[in-house]
Amino acid sequence: MPAKLIDGNLLAKHIRTQIAASAAILTAQGIKPGLAVILVGENPASQVYVRNKVKACADAGFYSVLENYPDDLSEVDLLKRINALNLAPEIHGILVQLPLPPHIDSHAVLEAINPLKDVDGFHVANAGALMTGAPIFKPCTPYACMKMLESIEYPIRGARAVIVGASNIVGKPVSMLLLQAGATVTICNSKTRDLGFHTREADILVVATGKPKMITANFVKPGAVVIDVGINRLPDGKLCGDVDFDEVKYVAGWITPVPGGVGPMTITMLLQNTLEAAQKKYQSLHA
Ligand code: NDP
């Protein structure tokens, strides 16, 4: 395999050790970083994600609470709960696991989170601040992609970056972060004509479509860095990304695996944001 692996598990372990050390110092100073995770309904994938997040908090020495509500929770009741968490002094970060049931307006729910506790970085205030280059919190998955590039000391400035996928939670914000780091960025979506024409130009190729293995070797420039955000479950129960890893690893210069790539790093950046939220709280109390 000519491509070098960007090992998300290994990098996550390294960064989480640093986060745990900082959390221990903050806890000794009287503020234990605290995260509230809200899950509505019983989506099996969401249940796995929230369990992993809560476990990562415990491992890093954070306080965390998982609030699991039934599928028929009303939007009003969910908003009341968020309001209570906005005011709770032991909670520095609030995460609402998406997707929410269809009767709940996700937009209204995300907007109800205090931007200073919006550790997922989805609030419009954070999204807007990201556009201007000064987010309170960077959204976790885009932040994870940037950390993975940083880990290989990739020279982003002047590089051609192509993002396949333009969602609010991955494609658009990772494009902004790459642009701000000096890359020349192209964002593709499902309507893009001749996708391969764009992707073959990419020094950095970030893929977040939710389409299993759609990026095959012929979409990739030799030597490119390929970051696969996708998480898809195949009929045999195995996980795979949006990139055909077994093919692309022979063309790319660097590649992230699925599982063990962006996924564990996304949770790590959630811990990082929660730590920073708690540090900001400490600073506001001791200013
Ligand atoms: P969305 O469904 O919200 O967005 C998908 C984007 O991909 C859209 O912009 C869509 O275009 C575009 N797209 C779909 N098909 C194609 C295609 N054939 N060619 C080009 N573009 C296409 O997905 P998310 O961004 O939420 O998630 C993407 C993937 O990343 C999923 O597999 C998800 O599970 C995974 N994910 C992983 C995370 C992690 O921690 N590793 C975190 C978040 C997501 P259009 O705008 O035209 O519809």
mmCIF file of C-alpha atoms and ligand atoms in Angstrom:
data_model
loop_
_atom_site.group_PDB
_atom_site.id
_atom_site.type_symbol
_atom_site.label_atom_id
_atom_site.label_comp_id
_atom_site.label_asym_id
_atom_site.label_seq_id
_atom_site.Cartn_x
_atom_site.Cartn_y
_atom_site.Cartn_z
ATOM 1 C CA MET A 1 0.000 0.000 0.000
ATOM 2 C CA PRO A 2 1.814 3.164 -1.113
ATOM 3 C CA ALA A 3 -0.455 5.558 0.830
ATOM 4 C CA LYS A 4 0.456 6.349 4.406
ATOM 5 C CA LEU A 5 -2.335 5.859 6.895
ATOM 6 C CA ILE A 6 -3.576 8.758 8.999
ATOM 7 C CA ASP A 7 -4.527 6.732 12.049
ATOM 8 C CA GLY A 8 -7.439 8.478 13.783
ATOM 9 C CA ASN A 9 -7.381 6.142 16.757
ATOM 10 C CA LEU A 10 -3.709 6.784 17.462
ATOM 11 C CA LEU A 11 -3.983 10.545 17.013
ATOM 12 C CA ALA A 12 -7.146 10.630 19.136
ATOM 13 C CA LYS A 13 -5.386 8.734 21.932
ATOM 14 C CA HIS A 14 -2.521 11.211 21.914
ATOM 15 C CA ILE A 15 -4.766 14.312 21.967
ATOM 16 C CA ARG A 16 -7.126 12.820 24.563
ATOM 17 C CA THR A 17 -4.189 12.299 26.936
ATOM 18 C CA GLN A 18 -3.427 16.019 26.678
ATOM 19 C CA ILE A 19 -7.110 16.907 27.149
ATOM 20 C CA ALA A 20 -7.347 14.685 30.250
ATOM 21 C CA ALA A 21 -4.278 16.382 31.742
ATOM 22 C CA SER A 22 -5.796 19.850 31.159
ATOM 23 C CA ALA A 23 -9.153 18.669 32.555
ATOM 24 C CA ALA A 24 -7.425 17.432 35.716
ATOM 25 C CA ILE A 25 -5.812 20.852 36.243
ATOM 26 C CA LEU A 26 -9.128 22.638 35.706
ATOM 27 C CA THR A 27 -10.921 20.228 38.035
ATOM 28 C CA ALA A 28 -8.329 20.911 40.730
ATOM 29 C CA GLN A 29 -9.117 24.609 40.239
ATOM 30 C CA GLY A 30 -12.799 23.914 40.937
ATOM 31 C CA ILE A 31 -14.289 23.447 37.445
ATOM 32 C CA LYS A 32 -14.802 19.949 36.124
ATOM 33 C CA PRO A 33 -15.615 20.082 32.395
ATOM 34 C CA GLY A 34 -19.230 18.970 31.958
ATOM 35 C CA LEU A 35 -21.084 17.798 28.858
ATOM 36 C CA ALA A 36 -24.811 17.105 28.486
ATOM 37 C CA VAL A 37 -25.806 14.797 25.648
ATOM 38 C CA ILE A 38 -29.459 14.691 24.594
ATOM 39 C CA LEU A 39 -30.824 11.790 22.583
ATOM 40 C CA VAL A 40 -34.453 11.693 21.476
ATOM 41 C CA GLY A 41 -35.738 8.328 20.291
ATOM 42 C CA GLU A 42 -34.023 5.014 19.786
ATOM 43 C CA ASN A 43 -32.061 5.305 16.545
ATOM 44 C CA PRO A 44 -29.496 2.468 16.958
ATOM 45 C CA ALA A 45 -26.633 4.382 15.271
ATOM 46 C CA SER A 46 -27.324 7.445 17.424
ATOM 47 C CA GLN A 47 -27.333 5.270 20.544
ATOM 48 C CA VAL A 48 -23.846 3.994 19.671
ATOM 49 C CA TYR A 49 -22.579 7.528 18.968
ATOM 50 C CA VAL A 50 -23.868 8.976 22.246
ATOM 51 C CA ARG A 51 -22.546 6.046 24.273
ATOM 52 C CA ASN A 52 -19.095 6.582 22.724
ATOM 53 C CA LYS A 53 -19.247 10.289 23.534
ATOM 54 C CA VAL A 54 -20.259 9.720 27.146
ATOM 55 C CA LYS A 55 -17.550 7.066 27.601
ATOM 56 C CA ALA A 56 -14.931 9.399 26.095
ATOM 57 C CA CYS A 57 -15.980 12.047 28.645
ATOM 58 C CA ALA A 58 -15.556 9.621 31.527
ATOM 59 C CA ASP A 59 -12.138 8.513 30.231
ATOM 60 C CA ALA A 60 -10.992 12.141 30.053
ATOM 61 C CA GLY A 61 -12.196 12.875 33.605
ATOM 62 C CA PHE A 62 -15.161 15.005 32.520
ATOM 63 C CA TYR A 63 -18.585 15.115 34.112
ATOM 64 C CA SER A 64 -21.244 14.023 31.654
ATOM 65 C CA VAL A 65 -24.933 13.352 31.609
ATOM 66 C CA LEU A 66 -26.881 11.447 28.976
ATOM 67 C CA GLU A 67 -30.544 12.399 28.732
ATOM 68 C CA ASN A 68 -32.433 9.868 26.618
ATOM 69 C CA TYR A 69 -36.026 10.841 25.851
ATOM 70 C CA PRO A 70 -38.756 8.845 24.122
ATOM 71 C CA ASP A 71 -39.461 9.380 20.436
ATOM 72 C CA ASP A 72 -42.685 11.286 21.194
ATOM 73 C CA LEU A 73 -41.038 14.001 23.325
ATOM 74 C CA SER A 74 -42.595 17.322 22.301
ATOM 75 C CA GLU A 75 -40.498 20.135 20.869
ATOM 76 C CA VAL A 76 -41.675 22.413 23.689
ATOM 77 C CA ASP A 77 -40.449 19.964 26.323
ATOM 78 C CA LEU A 78 -37.112 19.551 24.559
ATOM 79 C CA LEU A 79 -36.668 23.330 24.385
ATOM 80 C CA LYS A 80 -37.457 23.590 28.106
ATOM 81 C CA ARG A 81 -34.809 20.984 28.845
ATOM 82 C CA ILE A 82 -32.220 22.829 26.770
ATOM 83 C CA ASN A 83 -33.055 26.021 28.558
ATOM 84 C CA ALA A 84 -32.461 24.338 31.905
ATOM 85 C CA LEU A 85 -29.083 23.018 30.687
ATOM 86 C CA ASN A 86 -28.189 26.499 29.398
ATOM 87 C CA LEU A 87 -28.522 27.673 33.002
ATOM 88 C CA ALA A 88 -26.913 24.643 34.704
ATOM 89 C CA PRO A 89 -23.516 25.688 36.136
ATOM 90 C CA GLU A 90 -22.030 22.169 35.999
ATOM 91 C CA ILE A 91 -22.710 21.903 32.245
ATOM 92 C CA HIS A 92 -20.277 23.628 29.873
ATOM 93 C CA GLY A 93 -21.281 21.896 26.657
ATOM 94 C CA ILE A 94 -24.646 20.761 25.280
ATOM 95 C CA LEU A 95 -24.948 18.316 22.412
ATOM 96 C CA VAL A 96 -28.228 17.311 20.801
ATOM 97 C CA GLN A 97 -27.714 14.131 18.809
ATOM 98 C CA LEU A 98 -29.054 14.414 15.268
ATOM 99 C CA PRO A 99 -31.235 13.381 13.549
ATOM 100 C CA LEU A 100 -34.205 14.402 15.698
ATOM 101 C CA PRO A 101 -37.660 12.869 15.085
ATOM 102 C CA PRO A 102 -39.500 14.584 12.207
ATOM 103 C CA HIS A 103 -42.041 16.376 14.455
ATOM 104 C CA ILE A 104 -39.193 18.380 16.048
ATOM 105 C CA ASP A 105 -37.693 21.380 14.240
ATOM 106 C CA SER A 106 -33.937 20.678 14.476
ATOM 107 C CA HIS A 107 -33.124 24.247 13.517
ATOM 108 C CA ALA A 108 -35.168 25.678 16.408
ATOM 109 C CA VAL A 109 -33.573 23.217 18.823
ATOM 110 C CA LEU A 110 -29.991 23.999 17.772
ATOM 111 C CA GLU A 111 -30.723 27.723 17.970
ATOM 112 C CA ALA A 112 -31.970 27.296 21.553
ATOM 113 C CA ILE A 113 -28.522 26.198 22.775
ATOM 114 C CA ASN A 114 -26.492 28.977 24.370
ATOM 115 C CA PRO A 115 -23.709 29.628 21.777
ATOM 116 C CA LEU A 116 -21.181 29.557 24.638
ATOM 117 C CA LYS A 117 -22.239 25.935 25.309
ATOM 118 C CA ASP A 118 -22.609 24.990 21.625
ATOM 119 C CA VAL A 119 -19.685 22.558 21.585
ATOM 120 C CA ASP A 120 -20.933 20.937 18.364
ATOM 121 C CA GLY A 121 -20.574 24.340 16.682
ATOM 122 C CA PHE A 122 -23.937 24.091 14.873
ATOM 123 C CA HIS A 123 -25.607 27.272 16.229
ATOM 124 C CA VAL A 124 -26.033 29.930 13.559
ATOM 125 C CA ALA A 125 -23.938 32.294 15.684
ATOM 126 C CA ASN A 126 -21.071 29.811 15.535
ATOM 127 C CA ALA A 127 -21.612 29.088 11.837
ATOM 128 C CA GLY A 128 -21.557 32.829 11.125
ATOM 129 C CA ALA A 129 -18.491 33.378 13.277
ATOM 130 C CA LEU A 130 -16.761 30.545 11.411
ATOM 131 C CA MET A 131 -17.374 32.394 8.140
ATOM 132 C CA THR A 132 -15.576 35.436 9.512
ATOM 133 C CA GLY A 133 -12.699 33.334 10.803
ATOM 134 C CA ALA A 134 -13.449 33.628 14.520
ATOM 135 C CA PRO A 135 -15.694 30.768 15.658
ATOM 136 C CA ILE A 136 -16.333 30.276 19.374
ATOM 137 C CA PHE A 137 -16.203 26.540 18.640
ATOM 138 C CA LYS A 138 -15.189 24.851 15.413
ATOM 139 C CA PRO A 139 -17.658 22.106 14.430
ATOM 140 C CA CYS A 140 -16.177 18.808 15.586
ATOM 141 C CA THR A 141 -15.881 16.851 12.323
ATOM 142 C CA PRO A 142 -14.363 19.693 10.261
ATOM 143 C CA TYR A 143 -12.048 20.427 13.201
ATOM 144 C CA ALA A 144 -11.069 16.731 13.196
ATOM 145 C CA CYS A 145 -10.209 16.891 9.472
ATOM 146 C CA MET A 146 -7.958 19.891 10.081
ATOM 147 C CA LYS A 147 -6.228 18.182 13.017
ATOM 148 C CA MET A 148 -5.533 15.149 10.827
ATOM 149 C CA LEU A 149 -3.913 17.358 8.178
ATOM 150 C CA GLU A 150 -1.967 19.121 10.921
ATOM 151 C CA SER A 151 -0.749 15.751 12.257
ATOM 152 C CA ILE A 152 1.043 15.036 8.955
ATOM 153 C CA GLU A 153 2.240 18.651 8.718
ATOM 154 C CA TYR A 154 0.571 19.003 5.361
ATOM 155 C CA PRO A 155 1.324 22.377 3.707
ATOM 156 C CA ILE A 156 -2.280 23.538 3.241
ATOM 157 C CA ARG A 157 -1.379 27.051 2.128
ATOM 158 C CA GLY A 158 -1.590 27.160 -1.667
ATOM 159 C CA ALA A 159 -2.883 23.560 -1.951
ATOM 160 C CA ARG A 160 -5.923 22.640 -4.058
ATOM 161 C CA ALA A 161 -8.643 21.268 -1.766
ATOM 162 C CA VAL A 162 -11.781 19.635 -3.107
ATOM 163 C CA ILE A 163 -14.676 18.848 -0.796
ATOM 164 C CA VAL A 164 -17.259 16.351 -1.990
ATOM 165 C CA GLY A 165 -20.410 17.083 0.007
ATOM 166 C CA ALA A 166 -21.802 20.447 1.058
ATOM 167 C CA SER A 167 -23.748 19.830 4.261
ATOM 168 C CA ASN A 168 -23.947 22.412 7.037
ATOM 169 C CA ILE A 169 -22.239 20.094 9.502
ATOM 170 C CA VAL A 170 -19.331 18.812 7.398
ATOM 171 C CA GLY A 171 -18.842 20.007 3.806
ATOM 172 C CA LYS A 172 -19.438 23.745 4.186
ATOM 173 C CA PRO A 173 -17.559 24.280 7.472
ATOM 174 C CA VAL A 174 -14.539 22.153 6.465
ATOM 175 C CA SER A 175 -14.374 24.214 3.258
ATOM 176 C CA MET A 176 -14.243 27.396 5.317
ATOM 177 C CA LEU A 177 -11.496 26.066 7.578
ATOM 178 C CA LEU A 178 -9.418 24.990 4.579
ATOM 179 C CA LEU A 179 -9.979 28.323 2.856
ATOM 180 C CA GLN A 180 -8.881 30.162 6.003
ATOM 181 C CA ALA A 181 -5.790 27.954 6.142
ATOM 182 C CA GLY A 182 -4.843 29.166 2.663
ATOM 183 C CA ALA A 183 -6.136 26.386 0.400
ATOM 184 C CA THR A 184 -7.890 27.024 -2.906
ATOM 185 C CA VAL A 185 -11.212 25.312 -2.319
ATOM 186 C CA THR A 186 -13.820 23.715 -4.570
ATOM 187 C CA ILE A 187 -17.058 22.422 -3.021
ATOM 188 C CA CYS A 188 -18.965 19.730 -4.934
ATOM 189 C CA ASN A 189 -22.508 18.488 -4.415
ATOM 190 C CA SER A 190 -24.830 15.928 -5.972
ATOM 191 C CA LYS A 191 -25.459 18.212 -8.964
ATOM 192 C CA THR A 192 -21.776 18.726 -9.807
ATOM 193 C CA ARG A 193 -21.036 17.885 -13.441
ATOM 194 C CA ASP A 194 -18.060 15.626 -14.075
ATOM 195 C CA LEU A 195 -17.143 15.171 -10.412
ATOM 196 C CA GLY A 196 -13.896 13.384 -11.327
ATOM 197 C CA PHE A 197 -12.666 16.436 -13.231
ATOM 198 C CA HIS A 198 -12.688 18.328 -9.920
ATOM 199 C CA THR A 199 -11.534 15.569 -7.581
ATOM 200 C CA ARG A 200 -8.546 14.665 -9.782
ATOM 201 C CA GLU A 201 -7.290 18.246 -9.276
ATOM 202 C CA ALA A 202 -7.248 17.850 -5.503
ATOM 203 C CA ASP A 203 -4.108 17.822 -3.381
ATOM 204 C CA ILE A 204 -6.493 17.457 -0.437
ATOM 205 C CA LEU A 205 -9.706 15.510 -1.059
ATOM 206 C CA VAL A 206 -12.343 15.500 1.692
ATOM 207 C CA VAL A 207 -15.340 13.267 1.076
ATOM 208 C CA ALA A 208 -18.592 13.532 3.059
ATOM 209 C CA THR A 209 -21.541 12.306 1.017
ATOM 210 C CA GLY A 210 -22.955 9.275 2.815
ATOM 211 C CA LYS A 211 -22.553 7.256 -0.401
ATOM 212 C CA PRO A 212 -20.565 4.070 0.352
ATOM 213 C CA LYS A 213 -17.259 3.738 -1.543
ATOM 214 C CA MET A 214 -18.315 6.244 -4.224
ATOM 215 C CA ILE A 215 -14.792 7.673 -4.588
ATOM 216 C CA THR A 216 -12.798 5.066 -6.496
ATOM 217 C CA ALA A 217 -9.152 5.199 -7.605
ATOM 218 C CA ASN A 218 -9.939 7.024 -10.864
ATOM 219 C CA PHE A 219 -11.289 10.030 -8.885
ATOM 220 C CA VAL A 220 -7.995 10.604 -7.086
ATOM 221 C CA LYS A 221 -4.817 12.429 -8.062
ATOM 222 C CA PRO A 222 -1.708 10.340 -7.334
ATOM 223 C CA GLY A 223 -0.184 11.387 -4.027
ATOM 224 C CA ALA A 224 -3.263 13.272 -2.767
ATOM 225 C CA VAL A 225 -4.347 13.332 0.872
ATOM 226 C CA VAL A 226 -7.744 11.655 1.084
ATOM 227 C CA ILE A 227 -9.892 12.284 4.142
ATOM 228 C CA ASP A 228 -12.932 10.049 4.294
ATOM 229 C CA VAL A 229 -15.643 11.412 6.584
ATOM 230 C CA GLY A 230 -18.343 8.935 5.545
ATOM 231 C CA ILE A 231 -19.678 6.286 7.883
ATOM 232 C CA ASN A 232 -21.885 3.731 6.151
ATOM 233 C CA ARG A 233 -23.100 0.345 7.323
ATOM 234 C CA LEU A 234 -23.014 -2.341 4.648
ATOM 235 C CA PRO A 235 -25.620 -5.148 4.464
ATOM 236 C CA ASP A 236 -23.094 -7.528 6.101
ATOM 237 C CA GLY A 237 -22.945 -5.177 9.115
ATOM 238 C CA LYS A 238 -19.424 -3.878 8.409
ATOM 239 C CA LEU A 239 -18.656 -0.149 8.349
ATOM 240 C CA CYS A 240 -17.185 1.565 5.321
ATOM 241 C CA GLY A 241 -16.487 5.104 4.211
ATOM 242 C CA ASP A 242 -17.454 7.116 1.149
ATOM 243 C CA VAL A 243 -14.042 6.244 -0.326
ATOM 244 C CA ASP A 244 -13.181 2.831 -1.745
ATOM 245 C CA PHE A 245 -10.233 2.395 0.586
ATOM 246 C CA ASP A 246 -8.943 -0.852 -0.992
ATOM 247 C CA GLU A 247 -8.519 0.867 -4.369
ATOM 248 C CA VAL A 248 -7.666 4.408 -3.379
ATOM 249 C CA LYS A 249 -4.869 3.394 -0.994
ATOM 250 C CA TYR A 250 -2.796 2.509 -4.084
ATOM 251 C CA VAL A 251 -3.153 6.013 -5.557
ATOM 252 C CA ALA A 252 -3.288 8.394 -2.605
ATOM 253 C CA GLY A 253 -0.277 9.677 -0.705
ATOM 254 C CA TRP A 254 -2.151 9.701 2.609
ATOM 255 C CA ILE A 255 -5.519 8.207 3.503
ATOM 256 C CA THR A 256 -7.817 7.938 6.533
ATOM 257 C CA PRO A 257 -9.451 4.567 7.252
ATOM 258 C CA VAL A 258 -13.078 3.865 8.166
ATOM 259 C CA PRO A 259 -13.515 2.897 10.930
ATOM 260 C CA GLY A 260 -10.621 4.357 12.914
ATOM 261 C CA GLY A 261 -10.215 7.635 11.008
ATOM 262 C CA VAL A 262 -12.310 10.783 11.286
ATOM 263 C CA GLY A 263 -14.832 9.140 13.683
ATOM 264 C CA PRO A 264 -12.632 8.914 16.808
ATOM 265 C CA MET A 265 -11.126 12.298 16.002
ATOM 266 C CA THR A 266 -14.602 13.894 15.860
ATOM 267 C CA ILE A 267 -15.277 12.751 19.425
ATOM 268 C CA THR A 268 -11.846 14.016 20.442
ATOM 269 C CA MET A 269 -12.621 17.480 19.121
ATOM 270 C CA LEU A 270 -15.918 17.398 21.021
ATOM 271 C CA LEU A 271 -13.866 16.841 24.187
ATOM 272 C CA GLN A 272 -11.530 19.647 23.150
ATOM 273 C CA ASN A 273 -14.442 22.057 22.654
ATOM 274 C CA THR A 274 -16.009 21.074 25.986
ATOM 275 C CA LEU A 275 -12.674 21.598 27.722
ATOM 276 C CA GLU A 276 -12.356 25.027 26.096
ATOM 277 C CA ALA A 277 -15.920 25.913 27.148
ATOM 278 C CA ALA A 278 -15.049 25.026 30.746
ATOM 279 C CA GLN A 279 -11.772 26.983 30.522
ATOM 280 C CA LYS A 280 -13.692 30.025 29.266
ATOM 281 C CA LYS A 281 -16.062 29.672 32.206
ATOM 282 C CA TYR A 282 -13.105 29.603 34.590
ATOM 283 C CA GLN A 283 -11.614 32.693 32.941
ATOM 284 C CA SER A 284 -14.947 34.559 33.158
ATOM 285 C CA LEU A 285 -15.149 33.783 36.886
ATOM 286 C CA HIS A 286 -11.565 34.894 37.527
ATOM 287 C CA ALA A 287 -11.351 37.897 35.196
HETATM 288 P P1 NDP B 1 -25.677 15.025 4.171
HETATM 289 O O1 NDP B 1 -26.592 13.979 3.637
HETATM 290 O O2 NDP B 1 -26.237 16.096 5.031
HETATM 291 O O3 NDP B 1 -24.937 15.727 2.952
HETATM 292 C C1 NDP B 1 -24.385 14.964 1.914
HETATM 293 C C2 NDP B 1 -23.751 15.899 0.907
HETATM 294 O O4 NDP B 1 -23.157 15.089 -0.101
HETATM 295 C C3 NDP B 1 -24.757 16.809 0.209
HETATM 296 O O5 NDP B 1 -24.199 18.098 0.041
HETATM 297 C C4 NDP B 1 -24.974 16.114 -1.146
HETATM 298 O O6 NDP B 1 -25.266 17.004 -2.205
HETATM 299 C C5 NDP B 1 -23.607 15.508 -1.364
HETATM 300 N N1 NDP B 1 -23.678 14.355 -2.256
HETATM 301 C C6 NDP B 1 -24.479 13.279 -2.157
HETATM 302 N N2 NDP B 1 -24.249 12.435 -3.185
HETATM 303 C C7 NDP B 1 -23.281 13.001 -3.934
HETATM 304 C C8 NDP B 1 -22.631 12.634 -5.137
HETATM 305 N N3 NDP B 1 -22.928 11.501 -5.777
HETATM 306 N N4 NDP B 1 -21.682 13.461 -5.637
HETATM 307 C C9 NDP B 1 -21.362 14.615 -5.012
HETATM 308 N N5 NDP B 1 -21.959 15.013 -3.873
HETATM 309 C C10 NDP B 1 -22.907 14.224 -3.354
HETATM 310 O O7 NDP B 1 -24.503 14.231 4.895
HETATM 311 P P2 NDP B 1 -23.513 14.655 6.099
HETATM 312 O O8 NDP B 1 -22.603 15.728 5.638
HETATM 313 O O9 NDP B 1 -24.260 14.826 7.336
HETATM 314 O O10 NDP B 1 -22.697 13.283 6.241
HETATM 315 C C11 NDP B 1 -21.928 12.768 5.177
HETATM 316 C C12 NDP B 1 -21.299 11.462 5.611
HETATM 317 O O11 NDP B 1 -20.415 11.726 6.703
HETATM 318 C C13 NDP B 1 -22.264 10.406 6.118
HETATM 319 O O12 NDP B 1 -21.763 9.137 5.775
HETATM 320 C C14 NDP B 1 -22.221 10.578 7.618
HETATM 321 O O13 NDP B 1 -22.560 9.391 8.307
HETATM 322 C C15 NDP B 1 -20.785 10.918 7.807
HETATM 323 N N6 NDP B 1 -20.489 11.676 9.028
HETATM 324 C C16 NDP B 1 -19.438 11.240 9.775
HETATM 325 C C17 NDP B 1 -19.066 11.911 10.896
HETATM 326 C C18 NDP B 1 -17.890 11.418 11.659
HETATM 327 O O14 NDP B 1 -17.760 11.706 12.829
HETATM 328 N N7 NDP B 1 -16.973 10.692 11.026
HETATM 329 C C19 NDP B 1 -19.815 13.076 11.376
HETATM 330 C C20 NDP B 1 -20.856 13.514 10.478
HETATM 331 C C21 NDP B 1 -21.183 12.810 9.351
HETATM 332 P P3 NDP B 1 -26.576 17.944 -2.256
HETATM 333 O O15 NDP B 1 -26.224 19.122 -1.391
HETATM 334 O O16 NDP B 1 -26.676 18.295 -3.680
HETATM 335 O O17 NDP B 1 -27.700 17.123 -1.729
#
